[in-house]
Amino acid sequence: MATMEPRDFSDIWAFVRVVESGSFSEAARRMGTTKANISKQVARLEKTLQAKLLHRSTRKLGLTEAGGAIFQHGLRMIEEAKALEATAAGLQAGPAGTLRVSASVAFGTSCLAGLLPAFMARYPDIRVVLSLADRYVDLVEEGIDVALRLAPRIDTPSLVARPIAPLRYVLAAAPAYLDKHGTPTRVEELGEHRCLGFGGGAPLTWEFDGAGGRTRIRLDTALAANSSLALHAAMLRGAGIALLPAYVVDEDLRRGAAVQVLPELAPTGFSGDRVYAVYLENRFLPPKVRVFIDYLLETVGPQQG
């Protein structure tokens, strides 16, 4: 393989645009050049790398195995170039631009949305686009700058996962439910109550840390759901006792719409879940991303502690 020259990087960018757009013609249009020039750049890149990168047919383009690897490397090169420009610009002016953030529906609605106004006031030149979805979001494919993910750990080599805060869980019920069914004073008494749990309907195992160590109890659920917002709504209407993330129920506890059950115990939640800020591995972190992560550390951490 020949030694790569600076012009080869522009060839890589042309190749990436061809893959993204699905055709040489569209890549040329986006880059403001001709189809012939784009074709020449891709052919030159294949010659330099001594590898076929694309399967060409009359209907569509397909990546070879080598092409797939070069495409991923090319994406990272483009992101680093953008970040380098953003860093240079950030040295001359404050953080600015569009910040695209992804989060789950529950976390985004109950926690993150309430924190954004103060962030936007602090950095008026940053425009935030918040995307809420209860599914795995591909940061590259969907153009996301930062994703907030709740998990025990994140081990994706191409991503940086910055721990923001541990998740705190609360056992809570509506006053009307407790007035009717009584308030449990021991973990074992939960078995006598209607419990609301996150999952698919199988018996739940809840764990609590207290002065006497860790206590575990296995419970049948009166209501199981795959959404903490759904469990929260049912709990507020007296359906039973629910184990919920603190960010969902804290405001209800403050205004008396819900009551914390067994407050002397600390629910362990789901195997040490934490809030992570996840972003693409990038040597030059854009200022808008850096200040947003700093803000999350400042605000989400104390809220969850």
Coordinates of C-alpha atoms in Angstrom, one line a residue:
M1 CA 0.0 0.0 0.0
A2 CA 1.3 3.4 -0.9
T3 CA 2.1 6.1 1.7
M4 CA -1.0 8.3 2.2
E5 CA -0.7 11.9 1.1
P6 CA -2.8 14.9 2.3
R7 CA -5.0 14.7 -0.8
D8 CA -5.9 11.2 0.2
F9 CA -7.9 12.6 3.1
S10 CA -10.1 14.5 0.7
D11 CA -10.5 11.3 -1.2
I12 CA -11.7 9.6 2.0
W13 CA -14.2 12.3 2.6
A14 CA -15.5 11.9 -1.0
F15 CA -15.9 8.2 -0.4
V16 CA -17.8 8.8 2.9
R17 CA -20.2 11.1 1.1
V18 CA -20.8 8.6 -1.6
V19 CA -21.7 6.0 1.0
E20 CA -23.9 8.4 3.0
S21 CA -25.8 9.6 0.0
G22 CA -26.0 6.3 -1.8
S23 CA -24.8 7.6 -5.2
F24 CA -21.9 9.4 -6.9
S25 CA -24.3 11.9 -8.3
E26 CA -25.8 12.9 -5.0
A27 CA -22.4 13.0 -3.3
A28 CA -21.1 15.4 -6.1
R29 CA -24.2 17.6 -5.6
R30 CA -23.6 17.8 -1.8
M31 CA -19.9 18.5 -2.2
G32 CA -20.4 21.1 -5.0
T33 CA -18.3 19.2 -7.6
T34 CA -18.9 16.8 -10.5
K35 CA -19.8 13.1 -10.6
A36 CA -16.6 12.4 -12.6
N37 CA -14.4 14.1 -10.0
I38 CA -16.0 12.1 -7.2
S39 CA -15.6 8.9 -9.2
K40 CA -11.9 9.8 -9.8
Q41 CA -11.3 10.4 -6.1
V42 CA -12.9 7.1 -5.0
A43 CA -10.9 5.2 -7.7
R44 CA -7.7 6.9 -6.5
L45 CA -8.4 6.0 -2.9
E46 CA -9.0 2.3 -3.9
K47 CA -5.7 2.4 -5.7
T48 CA -3.9 3.9 -2.8
L49 CA -5.3 1.4 -0.3
Q50 CA -5.0 -1.4 -2.8
A51 CA -8.5 -2.6 -1.8
K52 CA -11.9 -2.6 -3.5
L53 CA -14.2 -0.4 -1.3
L54 CA -17.5 -0.5 -3.2
H55 CA -19.7 -3.0 -5.0
R56 CA -21.2 -1.1 -8.0
S57 CA -24.3 -2.1 -9.8
T58 CA -26.8 -0.2 -12.0
R59 CA -29.3 0.0 -9.1
K60 CA -27.3 0.6 -5.9
L61 CA -23.9 0.7 -4.2
G62 CA -22.7 -1.7 -1.6
L63 CA -19.7 -1.7 0.8
T64 CA -17.1 -4.4 0.7
E65 CA -15.6 -5.5 4.0
A66 CA -12.7 -3.2 3.5
G67 CA -15.1 -0.4 2.5
G68 CA -17.1 -0.8 5.7
A69 CA -13.9 -0.4 7.8
I70 CA -12.7 2.6 5.8
F71 CA -16.1 4.2 6.0
Q72 CA -16.1 4.0 9.8
H73 CA -12.6 5.5 10.0
G74 CA -13.6 8.2 7.6
L75 CA -16.6 9.2 9.7
R76 CA -14.3 9.6 12.7
M77 CA -11.9 11.7 10.7
I78 CA -14.7 14.0 9.6
E79 CA -16.0 14.3 13.2
E80 CA -12.5 15.1 14.5
A81 CA -12.1 17.8 11.7
K82 CA -15.5 19.3 12.7
A83 CA -14.5 19.2 16.4
L84 CA -11.2 20.8 15.6
E85 CA -13.0 23.7 13.8
A86 CA -15.4 24.0 16.7
T87 CA -12.6 24.1 19.3
A88 CA -10.8 26.8 17.3
A89 CA -13.9 28.8 17.1
G90 CA -14.6 28.2 20.7
L91 CA -11.3 29.8 21.6
Q92 CA -12.5 33.0 20.0
A93 CA -16.1 33.0 21.2
G94 CA -18.3 31.2 23.7
P95 CA -19.9 27.8 23.1
A96 CA -22.4 28.0 20.3
G97 CA -24.3 25.9 17.7
T98 CA -26.9 23.2 17.7
L99 CA -26.6 20.6 20.5
R100 CA -28.5 17.4 19.7
V101 CA -29.3 15.5 22.9
S102 CA -31.0 12.1 23.2
A103 CA -32.6 10.6 26.3
S104 CA -35.3 8.1 27.3
V105 CA -38.8 9.4 27.5
A106 CA -39.0 9.2 31.3
F107 CA -35.6 10.7 32.1
G108 CA -35.9 13.4 29.4
T109 CA -39.4 14.4 30.6
S110 CA -39.0 14.1 34.4
C111 CA -35.4 15.3 34.8
L112 CA -33.6 16.7 31.8
A113 CA -36.3 19.0 30.4
G114 CA -36.5 20.9 33.7
L115 CA -32.8 21.5 33.7
L116 CA -32.5 22.8 30.2
P117 CA -33.9 26.3 30.7
A118 CA -31.0 27.3 33.1
F119 CA -28.5 25.8 30.7
M120 CA -29.9 27.7 27.8
A121 CA -29.9 30.9 29.8
R122 CA -26.2 30.4 30.7
Y123 CA -25.3 29.6 27.1
P124 CA -27.7 31.6 24.9
D125 CA -25.7 30.8 21.7
I126 CA -26.4 27.1 22.0
R127 CA -29.6 25.8 20.5
V128 CA -30.8 22.5 22.0
V129 CA -32.6 19.8 20.0
L130 CA -33.9 17.2 22.5
S131 CA -34.9 13.8 21.1
L132 CA -36.7 11.4 23.5
A133 CA -37.0 7.7 22.6
D134 CA -37.1 4.4 24.5
R135 CA -34.8 2.6 22.1
Y136 CA -31.1 2.4 21.3
V137 CA -30.1 5.5 19.4
D138 CA -27.2 5.3 17.0
L139 CA -25.3 8.6 17.5
V140 CA -23.6 8.6 14.1
E141 CA -26.7 7.6 12.1
E142 CA -29.0 10.1 13.9
G143 CA -26.5 12.9 14.3
I144 CA -26.6 13.0 18.1
D145 CA -24.0 14.9 20.1
V146 CA -24.8 13.5 23.5
A147 CA -27.0 10.7 24.6
L148 CA -28.1 10.2 28.3
R149 CA -28.2 6.5 29.0
L150 CA -29.2 4.7 32.2
A151 CA -27.2 1.5 32.7
P152 CA -24.9 -0.3 35.2
R153 CA -22.1 0.2 32.7
I154 CA -21.4 1.0 29.0
D155 CA -18.7 -0.9 27.1
T156 CA -18.9 0.4 23.5
P157 CA -15.3 0.9 22.2
S158 CA -16.3 3.7 19.8
L159 CA -18.1 5.7 22.5
V160 CA -17.0 7.7 25.5
A161 CA -19.4 7.1 28.5
R162 CA -18.9 9.8 31.1
P163 CA -20.6 8.8 34.5
I164 CA -22.8 11.6 35.7
A165 CA -24.5 10.3 38.8
P166 CA -25.7 7.1 40.4
L167 CA -29.5 6.5 40.0
R168 CA -31.4 6.8 43.3
Y169 CA -34.6 4.8 43.7
V170 CA -37.6 5.4 45.9
L171 CA -40.4 3.2 47.2
A172 CA -43.6 5.3 47.1
A173 CA -47.4 5.1 47.2
A174 CA -50.3 7.6 47.1
P175 CA -51.7 8.7 50.5
A176 CA -55.1 7.3 49.5
Y177 CA -53.6 3.8 49.0
L178 CA -51.8 3.9 52.4
D179 CA -55.0 5.2 54.1
K180 CA -56.9 2.2 52.8
H181 CA -54.3 -0.6 53.0
G182 CA -52.0 0.6 55.8
T183 CA -48.3 1.5 55.6
P184 CA -45.7 -1.3 55.8
T185 CA -43.1 -0.9 58.5
R186 CA -41.0 -3.9 57.5
V187 CA -39.8 -5.2 54.1
E188 CA -41.6 -8.5 54.7
E189 CA -44.9 -6.7 54.9
L190 CA -44.6 -5.7 51.2
G191 CA -45.8 -9.1 50.3
E192 CA -49.2 -8.2 51.7
H193 CA -49.5 -5.2 49.4
R194 CA -50.2 -4.5 45.8
C195 CA -46.8 -3.8 44.3
L196 CA -46.1 -2.1 40.9
G197 CA -43.0 -3.2 39.1
F198 CA -40.9 -2.6 36.1
G199 CA -40.7 -5.6 33.9
G200 CA -42.7 -8.2 31.9
G201 CA -44.9 -9.6 34.6
A202 CA -42.7 -12.2 36.2
P203 CA -42.3 -12.1 40.0
L204 CA -40.0 -9.2 41.1
T205 CA -37.0 -9.3 43.4
W206 CA -36.5 -6.0 45.2
E207 CA -33.4 -5.4 47.3
F208 CA -32.9 -2.8 50.1
D209 CA -29.8 -1.7 52.0
G210 CA -30.3 -0.7 55.7
A211 CA -28.6 -0.8 59.1
G212 CA -28.9 -4.6 59.2
G213 CA -27.4 -5.1 55.8
R214 CA -29.1 -6.0 52.5
T215 CA -32.6 -7.4 52.5
R216 CA -34.1 -9.2 49.5
I217 CA -37.8 -9.9 48.9
R218 CA -39.5 -11.7 46.0
L219 CA -42.9 -10.3 45.1
D220 CA -45.8 -10.9 42.7
T221 CA -46.8 -7.7 40.9
A222 CA -50.3 -6.3 40.7
L223 CA -49.1 -4.2 37.8
A224 CA -46.0 -4.7 35.6
A225 CA -45.0 -2.2 33.0
N226 CA -41.9 -1.4 30.8
S227 CA -42.3 2.4 31.5
S228 CA -41.6 4.2 34.8
L229 CA -44.0 6.9 33.7
A230 CA -46.8 4.4 33.4
L231 CA -46.0 3.0 36.9
H232 CA -45.8 6.5 38.3
A233 CA -49.2 7.4 36.9
A234 CA -50.8 4.2 38.3
M235 CA -49.1 4.8 41.7
L236 CA -50.5 8.4 42.0
R237 CA -54.0 7.0 41.4
G238 CA -53.8 4.6 44.3
A239 CA -52.9 1.3 42.4
G240 CA -50.2 0.3 44.9
I241 CA -46.6 0.7 46.0
A242 CA -44.1 1.3 43.3
L243 CA -40.3 1.3 43.1
L244 CA -39.4 4.3 40.9
P245 CA -36.4 6.4 40.0
A246 CA -36.1 9.4 42.2
Y247 CA -36.2 11.8 39.3
V248 CA -39.8 10.5 38.5
V249 CA -41.3 10.8 42.0
D250 CA -39.3 13.4 44.0
E251 CA -41.6 16.3 43.1
D252 CA -44.6 14.3 44.2
L253 CA -43.0 13.6 47.5
R254 CA -42.2 17.3 48.0
R255 CA -45.8 18.3 47.4
G256 CA -47.4 15.4 49.3
A257 CA -49.0 13.7 46.2
A258 CA -46.9 10.6 47.2
V259 CA -45.5 9.2 50.4
Q260 CA -42.1 7.5 50.7
V261 CA -42.5 3.9 52.0
L262 CA -39.8 2.4 54.3
P263 CA -37.7 5.6 54.1
E264 CA -35.0 4.2 56.4
L265 CA -34.1 1.7 53.7
A266 CA -32.3 2.4 50.4
P267 CA -33.6 0.5 47.4
T268 CA -30.7 -0.8 45.3
G269 CA -32.6 -0.3 42.1
F270 CA -31.4 -2.3 39.1
S271 CA -27.8 -3.5 39.7
G272 CA -26.1 -0.2 40.2
D273 CA -27.7 1.8 37.4
R274 CA -26.0 5.1 36.7
V275 CA -26.7 8.1 34.4
Y276 CA -24.0 8.3 31.7
A277 CA -23.4 11.0 29.1
V278 CA -22.4 9.2 26.0
Y279 CA -20.7 10.7 23.0
L280 CA -18.5 9.7 20.1
E281 CA -14.9 9.1 20.8
N282 CA -13.3 12.3 19.7
R283 CA -9.9 13.9 20.5
F284 CA -11.3 17.4 20.1
L285 CA -14.5 17.7 22.2
P286 CA -16.7 20.5 20.8
P287 CA -17.2 23.3 23.4
K288 CA -21.0 23.0 23.3
V289 CA -20.6 19.3 24.3
R290 CA -18.0 20.0 27.0
V291 CA -20.1 22.7 28.7
F292 CA -23.2 20.6 28.6
I293 CA -21.5 17.6 30.3
D294 CA -20.1 20.0 32.9
Y295 CA -23.6 21.3 33.5
L296 CA -25.0 17.8 33.9
L297 CA -22.3 17.0 36.5
E298 CA -23.3 20.2 38.3
T299 CA -27.0 19.6 38.3
V300 CA -27.9 15.9 37.8
G301 CA -25.4 14.6 40.3
P302 CA -26.8 16.6 43.3
Q303 CA -30.3 15.9 42.2
Q304 CA -29.7 12.1 42.3
G305 CA -27.6 12.0 45.4

